[in-house]
Amino acid sequence: PADGTLAALEALIQTEFLHAMDAPSLALIVPVLHRGLRDRIATTKRYAALIAGNICSMIHDAKDFVPYLPLLLPDLQLALLDPIPDVRSTSAKALGSLTRGLGTASGSAKNAGTTIVDNLRPWLIEKLRQEDLTSAERSGAAQGLTEVLIASATTIEQVMLEELLPLRSHPSASTREGVLWVLTFLPSALSGSNFTPALLDSSLPALLNGLSDESEPVRDVAMRAGRVLIRAHGKANVDRILPRLEEGLSSDDYRIRLASLSLLGDLLSLLGGTSIHSASNSPENAGTSTQDDFRRAERAQAQLALALGKETRRSVLSNLYLARNDTESPVRQMAVTVWKTVVAITVRTLRDILQTLIKKILAALASGHLEQTHVAGKCLGDVVQKLGDGILPDLLPLLQNAILDDNNEATTRRGVCVGLSEVISHASRDAIVNYLELLTEVVRDALCDSVEDVRDMAASCFQALHQVVGQPALDEMVPSLLINLDSSSLENSARALRGLAGILKLRSRELLPYILPRLLSTQPITISHTNALAGIAEVTGATLYTHFHNIVPALLSSLAFVQENEDEEHEAALRECCRSVLANTDRVDNLISEIASKCSNDKPEIRQESCWMFQVLVEERKDRADFYEQLPIILREFLYRLNDDSTVVRKANHAAFKALTKHVPAEDLVEHVEFMQNLLASMVSEARR
């Protein structure tokens, strides 16, 4: 019998039955099937499963077959978990045929069949969740469950929604994989109308979640299931599938973006009648591959326009082009592959989708999501590089409006600055020169923003602009800011100050000689110029020291003037400016020398304010202690002012001396006791002469 099983099964397959099989015939055939299903040869098991599945269509009364179910069903269940795919597939179909045949029976046969089928479904679900099974065995259980569900009277949608799909988030990876295996076989097994919208809408989230699963086997099965779903129902349900895939392109998980791109490529290829993987990549076909690919892409583009409509097609291609600039290399490569499959001429297509693409870029720039903002900025620069300078007149006003719109959040304005920086970096120098006035206007508005992050990004834009055109960028921007600095509107003045500070943070060495004379031109220094000087000092500490010979005398004269005229508001602004200058400079030695030179001025008001400046210097820089090397100069001026003719000078000197002894450690002051003794002795000698 062992040697004749295969021959017997082949003979049965080739036999044409003219009459229904009766009980005696089954008594002869079933033992052969039983032996065949337990055979070690894959062909024997496949033939036996095929015949077992067809028996129900060849018997007159299903009750004749019911007694043999306990014998054959375990064999079919075992074959369902076979390593060979053909054996699993044939066994699954056999179980479906048996379920369908027993479902049409009547009386006791139907009751017996129903009991067996009811026990079969829980067994199959249990196998899907069993952790010690291989992926192949789990796929066999999923295929068998699919066939049983289709063949039984049970509503597939109900079973999927209530029993299987809730398991997609199960802690066990094997369970999640089993659910996805069912979704792999179900779409192709169901005809279009039977795969209901509710079932499709519930399956897509499970697939997308599986694409980002931490388990690689689960991700592989999810991708396989997605491709099967698109192949089987993509054309009929493109309006439901496409939005889900577009959502996946903006996911934070790069695996979902990559998988969504791959599935989107499958869908577009299906709709366009082309293939992502070119068949003409071999060396012998290298000469003709470009023309072949071009013609295929032309046909695909025409088909997509018909299948999707103009607006949907533009939206899909815009998302695809954004993905070409993704932060992850595999995503970029996949996006380029899909793009080349459905687009023949990139520049022509970009011009067609430009309006839609710009809207999506601006939305991504405004998202506040750092990765999306980066991708959108890169994409915008790429568009400018490919389409040339002609789009700048239309693009720059959009960016400017986004910056000036008070309703936009800071993240939006910062994102727009990212895009603007990319535009400047990728546009030609001639284009930058031609549109310099408009560009500087946009950059200036961003530099004057109230949020520091936006100003920092705008400073990068200015730096890029200055690298391209040089001095003209400053000439276009700075004069208007200086004019606004004197504006009667406090808001405009504050905006101008923020803009100047942003530029000076980058180009202080070139700009300070141009700006400071204008700020110090009036005596006393105006409040607006005083506030501007305070703001400038905060960002130019490394270069401001070269202008102390102008700044310190101007501040001292202004303080003396406003104090004499008792202008408290003006005096407060000047003193705050002094504190900013004294606190932020990097070269304290130059500062101390300049103040010391004014301590012996003929005017007591100047001497008084010089002592006050020393006091502020000590208070503001006590933690840095970077003036200790200059203590002899400070102490010398303090000792000289002890016998000053003016009472107000002596009071200011006393306050400064008190601040020095308070904030400088005694051990550092002790080192200068001998110097002070000698200086006092010299002063006494001079007084006696």
CSV table of C-alpha atoms in Angstrom, one decimal, residues 359 387 517 662 677:
chain,number,residue,atom,x,y,z
A,359,LYS,CA,0.6,74.6,-0.4
A,387,LEU,CA,12.3,75.1,-12.0
A,517,PRO,CA,27.7,107.2,14.9
A,662,LYS,CA,31.7,94.0,49.1
A,677,GLN,CA,49.8,102.8,51.1
